[in-house]
Short mmCIF file of C-alpha atoms in Angstrom, two decimals:
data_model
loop_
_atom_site.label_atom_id
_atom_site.label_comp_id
_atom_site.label_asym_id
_atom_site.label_seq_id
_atom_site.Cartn_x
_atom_site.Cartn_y
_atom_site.Cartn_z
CA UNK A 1 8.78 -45.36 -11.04
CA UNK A 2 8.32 -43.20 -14.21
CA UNK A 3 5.13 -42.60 -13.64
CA UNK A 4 5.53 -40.99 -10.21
CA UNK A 5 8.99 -39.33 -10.66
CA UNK A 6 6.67 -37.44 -13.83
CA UNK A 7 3.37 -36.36 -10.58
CA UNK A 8 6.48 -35.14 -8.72
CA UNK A 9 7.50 -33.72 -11.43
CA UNK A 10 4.17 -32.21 -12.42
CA UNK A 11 3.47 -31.09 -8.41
CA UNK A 12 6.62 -29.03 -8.35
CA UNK A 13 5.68 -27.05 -10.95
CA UNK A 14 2.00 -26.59 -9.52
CA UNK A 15 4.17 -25.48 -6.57
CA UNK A 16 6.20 -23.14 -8.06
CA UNK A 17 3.04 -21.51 -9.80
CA UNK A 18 1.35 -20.92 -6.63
CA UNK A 19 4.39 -19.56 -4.83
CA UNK A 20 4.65 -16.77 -7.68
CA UNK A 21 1.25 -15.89 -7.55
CA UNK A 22 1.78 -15.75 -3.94
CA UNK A 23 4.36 -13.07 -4.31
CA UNK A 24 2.14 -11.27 -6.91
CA UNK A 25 -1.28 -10.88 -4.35
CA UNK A 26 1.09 -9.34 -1.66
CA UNK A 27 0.58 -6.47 -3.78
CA UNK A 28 -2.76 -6.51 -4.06
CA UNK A 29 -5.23 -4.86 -1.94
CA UNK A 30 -8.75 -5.88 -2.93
CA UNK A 31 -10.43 -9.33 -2.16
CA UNK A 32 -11.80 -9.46 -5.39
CA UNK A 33 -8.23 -9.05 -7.19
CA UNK A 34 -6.50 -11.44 -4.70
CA UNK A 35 -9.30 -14.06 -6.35
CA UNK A 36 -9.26 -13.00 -9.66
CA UNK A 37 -5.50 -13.93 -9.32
CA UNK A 38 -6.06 -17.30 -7.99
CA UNK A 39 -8.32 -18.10 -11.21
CA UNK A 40 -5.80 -17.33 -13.31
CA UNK A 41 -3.25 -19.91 -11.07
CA UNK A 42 -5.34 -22.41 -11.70
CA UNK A 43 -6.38 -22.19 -14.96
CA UNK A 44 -2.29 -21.90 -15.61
CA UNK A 45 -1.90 -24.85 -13.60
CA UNK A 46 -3.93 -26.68 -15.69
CA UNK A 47 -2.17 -25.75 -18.66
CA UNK A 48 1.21 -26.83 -17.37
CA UNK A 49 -0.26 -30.21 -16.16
CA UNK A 50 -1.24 -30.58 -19.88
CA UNK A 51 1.88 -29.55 -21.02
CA UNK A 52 3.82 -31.75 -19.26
CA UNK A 53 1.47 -34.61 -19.25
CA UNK A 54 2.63 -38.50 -19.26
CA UNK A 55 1.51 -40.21 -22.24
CA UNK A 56 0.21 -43.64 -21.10
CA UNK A 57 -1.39 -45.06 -24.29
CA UNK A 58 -2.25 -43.17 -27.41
CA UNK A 59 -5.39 -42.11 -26.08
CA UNK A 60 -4.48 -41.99 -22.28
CA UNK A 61 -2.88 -38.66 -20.69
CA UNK A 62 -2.03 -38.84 -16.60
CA UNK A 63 -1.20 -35.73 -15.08
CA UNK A 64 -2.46 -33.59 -12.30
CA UNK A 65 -5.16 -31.78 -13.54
CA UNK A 66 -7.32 -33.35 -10.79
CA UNK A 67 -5.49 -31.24 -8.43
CA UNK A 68 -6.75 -27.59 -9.61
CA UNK A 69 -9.71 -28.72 -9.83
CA UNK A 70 -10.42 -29.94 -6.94
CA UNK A 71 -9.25 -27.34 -4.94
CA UNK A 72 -10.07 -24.57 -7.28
CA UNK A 73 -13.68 -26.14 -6.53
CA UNK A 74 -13.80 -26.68 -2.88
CA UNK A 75 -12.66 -23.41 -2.06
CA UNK A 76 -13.87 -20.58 -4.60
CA UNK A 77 -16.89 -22.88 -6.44
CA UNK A 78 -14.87 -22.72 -9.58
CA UNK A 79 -15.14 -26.38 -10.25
CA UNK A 80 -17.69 -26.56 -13.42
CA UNK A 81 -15.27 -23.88 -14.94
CA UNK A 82 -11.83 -25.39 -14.47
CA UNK A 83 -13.52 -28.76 -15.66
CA UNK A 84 -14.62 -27.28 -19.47
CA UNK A 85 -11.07 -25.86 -19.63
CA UNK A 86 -9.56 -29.11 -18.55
CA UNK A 87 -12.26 -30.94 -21.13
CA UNK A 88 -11.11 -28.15 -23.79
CA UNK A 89 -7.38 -28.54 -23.45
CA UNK A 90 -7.69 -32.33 -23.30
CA UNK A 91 -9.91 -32.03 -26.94
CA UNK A 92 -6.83 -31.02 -28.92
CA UNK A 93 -4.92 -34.16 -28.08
CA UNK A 94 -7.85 -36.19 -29.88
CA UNK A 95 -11.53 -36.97 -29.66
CA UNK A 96 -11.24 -40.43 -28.63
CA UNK A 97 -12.25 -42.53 -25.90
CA UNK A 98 -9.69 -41.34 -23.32
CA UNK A 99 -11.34 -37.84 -23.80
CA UNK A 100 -14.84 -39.20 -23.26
CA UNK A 101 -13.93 -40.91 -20.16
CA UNK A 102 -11.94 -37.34 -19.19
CA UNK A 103 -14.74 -35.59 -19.75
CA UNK A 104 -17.33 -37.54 -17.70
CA UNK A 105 -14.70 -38.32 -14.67
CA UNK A 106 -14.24 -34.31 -14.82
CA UNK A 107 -18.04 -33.38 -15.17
CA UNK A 108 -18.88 -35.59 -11.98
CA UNK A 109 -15.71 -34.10 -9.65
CA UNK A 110 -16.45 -30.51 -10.78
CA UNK A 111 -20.25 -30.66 -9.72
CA UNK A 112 -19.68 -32.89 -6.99
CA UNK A 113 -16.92 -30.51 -5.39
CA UNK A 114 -19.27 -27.37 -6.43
CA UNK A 115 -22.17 -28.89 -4.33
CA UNK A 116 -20.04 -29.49 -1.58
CA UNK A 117 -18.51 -26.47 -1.59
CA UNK A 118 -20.64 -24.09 0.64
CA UNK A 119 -20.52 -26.98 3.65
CA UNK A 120 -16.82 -27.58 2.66
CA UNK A 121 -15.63 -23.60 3.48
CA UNK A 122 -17.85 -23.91 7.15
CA UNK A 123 -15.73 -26.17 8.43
CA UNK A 124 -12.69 -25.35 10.38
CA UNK A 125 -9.18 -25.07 9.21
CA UNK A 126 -8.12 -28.62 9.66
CA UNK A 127 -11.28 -30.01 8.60
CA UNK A 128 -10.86 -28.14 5.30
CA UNK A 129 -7.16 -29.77 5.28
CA UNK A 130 -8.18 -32.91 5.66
CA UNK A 131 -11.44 -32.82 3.89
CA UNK A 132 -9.62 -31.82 1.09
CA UNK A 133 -7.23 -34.93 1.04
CA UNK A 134 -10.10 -37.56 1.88
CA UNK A 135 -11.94 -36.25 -0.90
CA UNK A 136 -8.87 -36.09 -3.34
CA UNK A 137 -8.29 -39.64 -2.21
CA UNK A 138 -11.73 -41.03 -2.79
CA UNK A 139 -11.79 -39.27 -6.57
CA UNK A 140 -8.66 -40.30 -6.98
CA UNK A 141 -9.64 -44.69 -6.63
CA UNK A 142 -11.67 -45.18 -10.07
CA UNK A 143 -9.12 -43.29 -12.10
CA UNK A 144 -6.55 -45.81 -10.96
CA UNK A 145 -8.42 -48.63 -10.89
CA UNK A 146 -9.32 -47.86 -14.20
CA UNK A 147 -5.59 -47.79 -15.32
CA UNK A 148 -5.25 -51.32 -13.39
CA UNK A 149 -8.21 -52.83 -15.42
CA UNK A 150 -7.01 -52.06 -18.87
CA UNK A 151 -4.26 -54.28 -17.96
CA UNK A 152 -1.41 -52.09 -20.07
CA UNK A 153 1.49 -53.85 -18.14
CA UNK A 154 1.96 -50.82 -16.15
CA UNK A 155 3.75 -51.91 -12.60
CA UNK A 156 0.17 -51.71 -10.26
CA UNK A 157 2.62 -50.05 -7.27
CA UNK A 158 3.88 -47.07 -9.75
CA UNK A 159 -0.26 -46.54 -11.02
CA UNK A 160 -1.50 -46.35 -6.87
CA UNK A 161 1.22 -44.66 -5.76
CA UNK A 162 0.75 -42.00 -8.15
CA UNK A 163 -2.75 -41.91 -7.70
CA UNK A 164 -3.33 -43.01 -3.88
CA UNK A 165 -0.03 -40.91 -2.34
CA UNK A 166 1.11 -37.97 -4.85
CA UNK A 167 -2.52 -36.61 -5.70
CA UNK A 168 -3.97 -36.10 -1.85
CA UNK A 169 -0.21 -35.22 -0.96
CA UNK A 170 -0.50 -32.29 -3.14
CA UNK A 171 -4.13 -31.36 -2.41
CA UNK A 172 -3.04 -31.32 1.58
CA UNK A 173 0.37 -29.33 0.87
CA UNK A 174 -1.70 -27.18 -1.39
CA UNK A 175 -4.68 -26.94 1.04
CA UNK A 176 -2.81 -25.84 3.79
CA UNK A 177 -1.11 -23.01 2.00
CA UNK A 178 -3.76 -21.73 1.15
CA UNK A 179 -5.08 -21.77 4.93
CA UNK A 180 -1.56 -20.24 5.88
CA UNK A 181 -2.03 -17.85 3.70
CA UNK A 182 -5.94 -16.74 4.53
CA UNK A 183 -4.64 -16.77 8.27
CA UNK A 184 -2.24 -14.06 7.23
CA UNK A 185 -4.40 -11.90 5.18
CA UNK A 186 -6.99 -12.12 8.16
CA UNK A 187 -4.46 -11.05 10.53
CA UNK A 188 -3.29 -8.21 8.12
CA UNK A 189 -6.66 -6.88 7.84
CA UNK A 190 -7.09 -6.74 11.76
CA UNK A 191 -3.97 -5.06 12.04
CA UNK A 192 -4.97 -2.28 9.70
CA UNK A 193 -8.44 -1.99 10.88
CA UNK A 194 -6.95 -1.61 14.32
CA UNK A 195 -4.30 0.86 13.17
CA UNK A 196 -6.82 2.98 11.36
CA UNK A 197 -8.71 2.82 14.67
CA UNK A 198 -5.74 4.04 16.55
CA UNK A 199 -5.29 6.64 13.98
CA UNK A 200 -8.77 8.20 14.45
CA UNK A 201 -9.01 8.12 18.10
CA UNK A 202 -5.63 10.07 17.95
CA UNK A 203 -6.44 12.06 15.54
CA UNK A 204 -9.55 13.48 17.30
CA UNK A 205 -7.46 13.77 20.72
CA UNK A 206 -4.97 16.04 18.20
CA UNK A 207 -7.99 18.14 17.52
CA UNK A 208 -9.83 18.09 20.47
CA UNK A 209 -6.43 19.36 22.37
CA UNK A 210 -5.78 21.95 19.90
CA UNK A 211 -9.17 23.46 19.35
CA UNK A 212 -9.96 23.33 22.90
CA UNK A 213 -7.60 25.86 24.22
CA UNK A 214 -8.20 28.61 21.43
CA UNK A 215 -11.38 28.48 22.33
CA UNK A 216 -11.31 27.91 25.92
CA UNK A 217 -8.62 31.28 25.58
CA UNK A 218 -11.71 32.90 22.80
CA UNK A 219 -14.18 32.71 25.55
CA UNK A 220 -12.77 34.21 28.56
CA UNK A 221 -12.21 37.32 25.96
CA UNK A 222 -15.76 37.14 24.82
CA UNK A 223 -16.90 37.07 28.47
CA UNK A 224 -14.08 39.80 29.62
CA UNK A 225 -15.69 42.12 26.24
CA UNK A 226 -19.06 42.08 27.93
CA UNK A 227 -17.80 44.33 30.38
CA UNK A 228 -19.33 47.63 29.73
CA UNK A 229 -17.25 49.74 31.79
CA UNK A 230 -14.08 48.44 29.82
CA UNK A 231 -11.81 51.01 28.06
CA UNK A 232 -11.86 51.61 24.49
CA UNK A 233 -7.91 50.36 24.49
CA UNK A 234 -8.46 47.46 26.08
CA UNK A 235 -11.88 46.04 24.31
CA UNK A 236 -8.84 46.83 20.99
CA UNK A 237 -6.05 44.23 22.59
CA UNK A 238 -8.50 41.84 23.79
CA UNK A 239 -10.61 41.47 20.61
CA UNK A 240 -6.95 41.50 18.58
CA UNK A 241 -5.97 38.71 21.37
CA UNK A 242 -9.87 36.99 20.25
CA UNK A 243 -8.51 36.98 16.59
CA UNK A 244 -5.65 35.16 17.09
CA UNK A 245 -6.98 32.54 18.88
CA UNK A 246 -9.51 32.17 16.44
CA UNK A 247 -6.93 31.92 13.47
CA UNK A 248 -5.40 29.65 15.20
CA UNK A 249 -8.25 27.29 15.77
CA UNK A 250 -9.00 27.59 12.02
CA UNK A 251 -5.49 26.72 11.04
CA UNK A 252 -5.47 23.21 13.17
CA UNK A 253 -9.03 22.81 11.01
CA UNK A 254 -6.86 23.96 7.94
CA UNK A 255 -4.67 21.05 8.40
CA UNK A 256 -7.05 18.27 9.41
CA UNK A 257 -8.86 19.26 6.08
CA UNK A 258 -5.43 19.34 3.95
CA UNK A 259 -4.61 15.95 5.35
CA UNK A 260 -7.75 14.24 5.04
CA UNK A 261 -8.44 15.53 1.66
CA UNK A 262 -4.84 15.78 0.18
CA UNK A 263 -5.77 15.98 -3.45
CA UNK A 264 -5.00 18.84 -5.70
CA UNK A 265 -7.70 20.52 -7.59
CA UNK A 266 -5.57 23.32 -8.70
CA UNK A 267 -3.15 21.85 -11.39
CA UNK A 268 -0.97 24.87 -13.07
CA UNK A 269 2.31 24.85 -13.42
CA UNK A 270 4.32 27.64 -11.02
CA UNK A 271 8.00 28.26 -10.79
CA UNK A 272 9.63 26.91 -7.11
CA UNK A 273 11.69 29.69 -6.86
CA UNK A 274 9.39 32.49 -6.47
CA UNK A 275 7.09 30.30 -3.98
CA UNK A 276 10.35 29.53 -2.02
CA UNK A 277 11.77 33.14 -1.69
CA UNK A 278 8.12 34.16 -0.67
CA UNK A 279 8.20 31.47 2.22
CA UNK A 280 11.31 32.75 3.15
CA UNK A 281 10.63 36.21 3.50
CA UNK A 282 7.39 35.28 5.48
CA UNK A 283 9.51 33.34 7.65
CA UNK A 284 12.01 35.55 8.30
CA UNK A 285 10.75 37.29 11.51
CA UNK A 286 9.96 34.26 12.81
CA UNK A 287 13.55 33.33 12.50
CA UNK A 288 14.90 36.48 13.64
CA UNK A 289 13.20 36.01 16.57
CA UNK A 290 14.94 32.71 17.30
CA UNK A 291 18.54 33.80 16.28
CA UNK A 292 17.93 31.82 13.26
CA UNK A 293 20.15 32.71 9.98
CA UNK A 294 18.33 31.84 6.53
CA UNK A 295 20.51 30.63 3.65
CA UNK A 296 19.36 30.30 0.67
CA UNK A 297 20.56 28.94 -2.62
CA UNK A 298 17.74 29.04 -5.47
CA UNK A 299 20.39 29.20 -8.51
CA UNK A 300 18.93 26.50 -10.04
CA UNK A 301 15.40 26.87 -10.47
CA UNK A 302 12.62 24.28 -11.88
CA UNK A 303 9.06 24.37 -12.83
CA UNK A 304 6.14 22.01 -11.13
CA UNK A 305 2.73 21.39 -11.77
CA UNK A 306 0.11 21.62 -8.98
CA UNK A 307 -1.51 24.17 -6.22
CA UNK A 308 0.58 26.81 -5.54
CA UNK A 309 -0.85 27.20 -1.98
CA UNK A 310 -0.55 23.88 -0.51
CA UNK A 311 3.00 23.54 -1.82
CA UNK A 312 3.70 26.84 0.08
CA UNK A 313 1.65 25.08 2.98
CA UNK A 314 4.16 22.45 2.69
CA UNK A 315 7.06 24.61 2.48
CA UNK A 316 6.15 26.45 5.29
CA UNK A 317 5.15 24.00 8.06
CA UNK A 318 8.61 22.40 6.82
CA UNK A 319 10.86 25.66 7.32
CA UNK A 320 9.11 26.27 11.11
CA UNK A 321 9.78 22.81 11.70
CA UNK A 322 13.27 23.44 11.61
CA UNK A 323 13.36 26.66 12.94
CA UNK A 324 11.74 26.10 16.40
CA UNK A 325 14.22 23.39 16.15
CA UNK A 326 16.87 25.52 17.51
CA UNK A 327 15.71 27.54 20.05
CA UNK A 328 19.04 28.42 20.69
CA UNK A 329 20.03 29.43 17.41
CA UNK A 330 21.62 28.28 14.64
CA UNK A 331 22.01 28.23 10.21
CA UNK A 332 18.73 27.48 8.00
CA UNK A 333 19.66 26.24 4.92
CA UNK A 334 17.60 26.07 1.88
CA UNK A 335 18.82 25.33 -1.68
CA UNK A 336 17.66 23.68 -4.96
CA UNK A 337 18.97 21.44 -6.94
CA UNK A 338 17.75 20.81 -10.66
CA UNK A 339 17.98 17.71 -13.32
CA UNK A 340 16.41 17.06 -16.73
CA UNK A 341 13.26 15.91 -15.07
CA UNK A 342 13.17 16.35 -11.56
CA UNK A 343 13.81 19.38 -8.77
CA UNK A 344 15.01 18.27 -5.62
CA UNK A 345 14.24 21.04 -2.63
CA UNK A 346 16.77 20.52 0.54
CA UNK A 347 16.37 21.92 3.54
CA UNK A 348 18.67 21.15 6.46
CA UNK A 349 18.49 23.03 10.08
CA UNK A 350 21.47 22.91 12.56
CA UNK A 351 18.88 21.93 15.33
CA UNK A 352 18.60 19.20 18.09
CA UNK A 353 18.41 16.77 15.20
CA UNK A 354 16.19 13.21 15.21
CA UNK A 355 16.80 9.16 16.32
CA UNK A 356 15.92 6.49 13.35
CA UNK A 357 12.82 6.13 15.06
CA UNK A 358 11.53 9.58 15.19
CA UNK A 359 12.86 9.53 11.63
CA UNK A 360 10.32 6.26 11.19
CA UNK A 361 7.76 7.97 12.56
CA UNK A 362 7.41 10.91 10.78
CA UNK A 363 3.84 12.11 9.16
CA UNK A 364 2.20 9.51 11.79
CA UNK A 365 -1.06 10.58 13.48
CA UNK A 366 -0.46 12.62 16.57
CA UNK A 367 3.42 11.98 16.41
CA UNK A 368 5.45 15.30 17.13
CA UNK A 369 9.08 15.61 17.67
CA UNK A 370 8.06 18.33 20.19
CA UNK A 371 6.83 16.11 22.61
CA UNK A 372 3.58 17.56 24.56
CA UNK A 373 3.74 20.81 22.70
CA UNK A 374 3.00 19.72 18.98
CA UNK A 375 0.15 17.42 17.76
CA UNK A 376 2.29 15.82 14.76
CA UNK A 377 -0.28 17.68 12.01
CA UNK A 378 1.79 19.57 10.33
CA UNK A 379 4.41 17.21 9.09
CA UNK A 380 1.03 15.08 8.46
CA UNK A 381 -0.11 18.13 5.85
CA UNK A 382 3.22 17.79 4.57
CA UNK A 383 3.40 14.21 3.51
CA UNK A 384 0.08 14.41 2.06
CA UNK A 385 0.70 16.99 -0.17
CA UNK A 386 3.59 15.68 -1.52
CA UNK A 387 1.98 12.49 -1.81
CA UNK A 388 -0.73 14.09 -3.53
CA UNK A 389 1.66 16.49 -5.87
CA UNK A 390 3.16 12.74 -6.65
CA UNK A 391 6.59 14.03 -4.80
CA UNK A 392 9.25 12.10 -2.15
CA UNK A 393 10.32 13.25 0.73
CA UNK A 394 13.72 11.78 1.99
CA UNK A 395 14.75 12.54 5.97
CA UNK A 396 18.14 12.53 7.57
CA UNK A 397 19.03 13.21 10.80
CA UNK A 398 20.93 12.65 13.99
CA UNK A 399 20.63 13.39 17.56
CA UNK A 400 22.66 16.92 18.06
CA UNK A 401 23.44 16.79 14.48
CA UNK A 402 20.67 18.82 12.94
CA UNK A 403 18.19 17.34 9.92
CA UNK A 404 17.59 17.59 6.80
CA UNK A 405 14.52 17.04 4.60
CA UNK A 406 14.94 16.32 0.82
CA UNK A 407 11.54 17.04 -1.29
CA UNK A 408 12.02 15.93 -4.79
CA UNK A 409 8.98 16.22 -7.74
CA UNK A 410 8.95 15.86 -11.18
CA UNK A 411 9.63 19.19 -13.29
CA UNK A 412 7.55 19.93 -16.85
CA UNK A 413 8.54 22.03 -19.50
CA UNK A 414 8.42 25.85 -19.09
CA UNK A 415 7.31 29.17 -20.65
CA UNK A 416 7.88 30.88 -17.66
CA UNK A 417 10.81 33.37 -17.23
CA UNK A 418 14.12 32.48 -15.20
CA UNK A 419 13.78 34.95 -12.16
CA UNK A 420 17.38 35.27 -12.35
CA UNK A 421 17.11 36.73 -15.73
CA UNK A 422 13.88 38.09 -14.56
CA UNK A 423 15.48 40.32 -11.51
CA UNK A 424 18.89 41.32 -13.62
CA UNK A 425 16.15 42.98 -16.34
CA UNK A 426 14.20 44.50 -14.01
CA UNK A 427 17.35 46.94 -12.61
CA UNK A 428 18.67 47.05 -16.04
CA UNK A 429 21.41 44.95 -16.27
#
């Protein structure tokens, strides 16, 4: 029972290999580096098969290398290469006759398993399964017979057990994880291809809705200016009125853009502060208009590196976020907060606040927390640009509790001026 207690032995480890590299494609993306990883397995299987090989007879070695090989051949064609590794690694052990007969038996699978590889991968699922352990089985007879002929006084039920049982066990186990786990990146790629679906067909309802009515409202005005006998004071308001409606057309187009293209061409390094007290003061009618109080807190100030403009994009659709929040009224609150190598930005409202799964939802195609009334862009601009200015955003919320969003980047090294020493020097202090 040596002999098979060392294949179990040697299967476990195969096993364990596979499970790991498992683990490691989940965070691949790319066929090509999912396969490039399953190569490597292999090829490392067949190193620990030869590391932990059973020493027979001085010139005899049993392990499993049969079992990488075979499948490494029936499903990705990779059968001639595994072989001259497995002929390679079996060379330093000796040139002698148990190498020869390795490296013919080897030869003969790996072509024979290349060949049959393109009518092998047509077949269904269970086919492959069960292909795979027929085939394992049959290659599996002559190796074992072999062992039985050189009469070494090796118990015949350990040698066909071994051979007959442990190797197509292992192919099978091994062959249908590797079906589970093309069934699951099959289904993962339908349910991204579906989501990006979704995502486009919302995205041009989003901009369909919010174009249309600017324009629809653009126009009547255009149609209403043709009117000749129309007062001087009224062709002012209405073309004023046709302005705005264009601006605000071009801003939903702003945003699309900004989300679609998130990266950042403009890389300088700008000081959060003054971008922040400029947001604020061109938020602050907006605010008083709503009964909203702004508090700010920019004592400790940091320096970033990106565009200037889209981080005051970001800032902005942010800070009107929270302040049609509260229609009623209510506190604004925006402060930094400074390390040795990052700037955290918090802003927290005292608003209708948000459930978990608004919270989840956040930055989603056409999802707005204000229902029928928003199209969900402008929290969609936000996470791209801080994606793009490699930032984090962190949410918390709950219903009736207000929210609070916490924007953290990574700060460089500054020349600039601290506008707190900055301001005191400019009235003299």
């Amino acid at each position: 029972m040596e002999l098979t207690i060392h294949f179990f032995f040697n299967l476990s480890l195969i096993m364990v290999l596979l499970f790991v590299g498992v683990l490691w494609s989940e965070k691949l993306k790319s066929l090509r580096s999912i396969q490039i990883t399953a190569a490597i397995i292999f090829i490392l299987s067949l190193v620990i098969c030869l590391l932990f090989t059973y020493p027979l007879h001085e010139s005899y070695f049993l392990d499993l290398r049969l079992i990488p090989i075979i499948i490494g051949g029936l499903y990705m064609g990779l059968g001639p290469i595994l072989a001259a590794i497995a002929i390679g690694l079996r060379a330093i052990y000796g040139l002698d006759s148990g190498f020869l007969f390795t490296a013919f038996y080897f030869l003969f699978i790996a072509l024979l398993c290349f060949e049959l590889s393109p009518w092998f991968l047509k077949k269904s699922s269970r086919k492959r399964i069960l292909l795979s352990v027929i085939i394992t089985f049959l290659l599996s007879l002559p190796e074992a017979i072999t062992l039985i002929l050189m009469d070494l006084f090796y118990p015949v039920f350990d040698v066909w057990f071994a051979y007959a049982i442990i190797q197509p066990l292992g192919v099978g186990m091994i062959a249908y994880f590797i079906e589970e786990i093309d069934k699951s990146i099959l289904l993962r790629q339908h349910v991204i291809k579906a989501k990006r679906l979704e995502a486009v067909e919302q995205m041009g309802a989003a901009i369909s809705h919010e174009i249309r009515n600017p324009l629809t409202a653009a126009i009547g005005f255009v149609q209403l200016l043709q009117d000749h006998t129309l007062s001087e004071e009224k062709r002012t308001q209405y073309l004023s009125i046709l302005k705005n409606e264009l601006q605000s057309a071009e801003r939903v187009i702003q945003d699309y853009l900004t989300f679609s293209k998130p990266q950042i061409n403009v890389h300088q390094p700008f000081n959060i502060h003054d971008e922040l007290k400029h947001v604020v003061q061109l938020l602050e009618p907006t605010a008083n208009r709503n009964s909203v109080q702004i508090v700010e807190d920019f004592s400790m100030w940091g320096t970033i590196e990106g565009d200037p403009q889209k981080f005051h994009q970001c800032m902005v659709n942010i800070m009107k976020n929270a302040i049609e929040a509260m229609p009623n009224g209510g506190i604004l609150t925006v402060e930094t907060k400074t390390t040795s190598s990052k700037v955290m930005i918090r802003i927290q409202d005292t608003g209708s606040g948000m459930s978990r799964e608004q919270i989840d939802r956040l930055g989603e195609p056409y999802y707005s927390t204000k229902g029928d009334k928003g199209t969900g862009l402008g929290l969609m601009v936000v996470y791209s640009i801080a994606r793009a200015m490699k930032g984090t955003i962190h949410v918390e919320s709950e219903p009736g509790a207000g929210t609070t969003f916490e924007l953290t980047f990574r700060t460089i090294p500054s020349t600039l001026e601290n506008p707190e020493t900055k301001e005191a020097s400019e009235i003299g202090l």
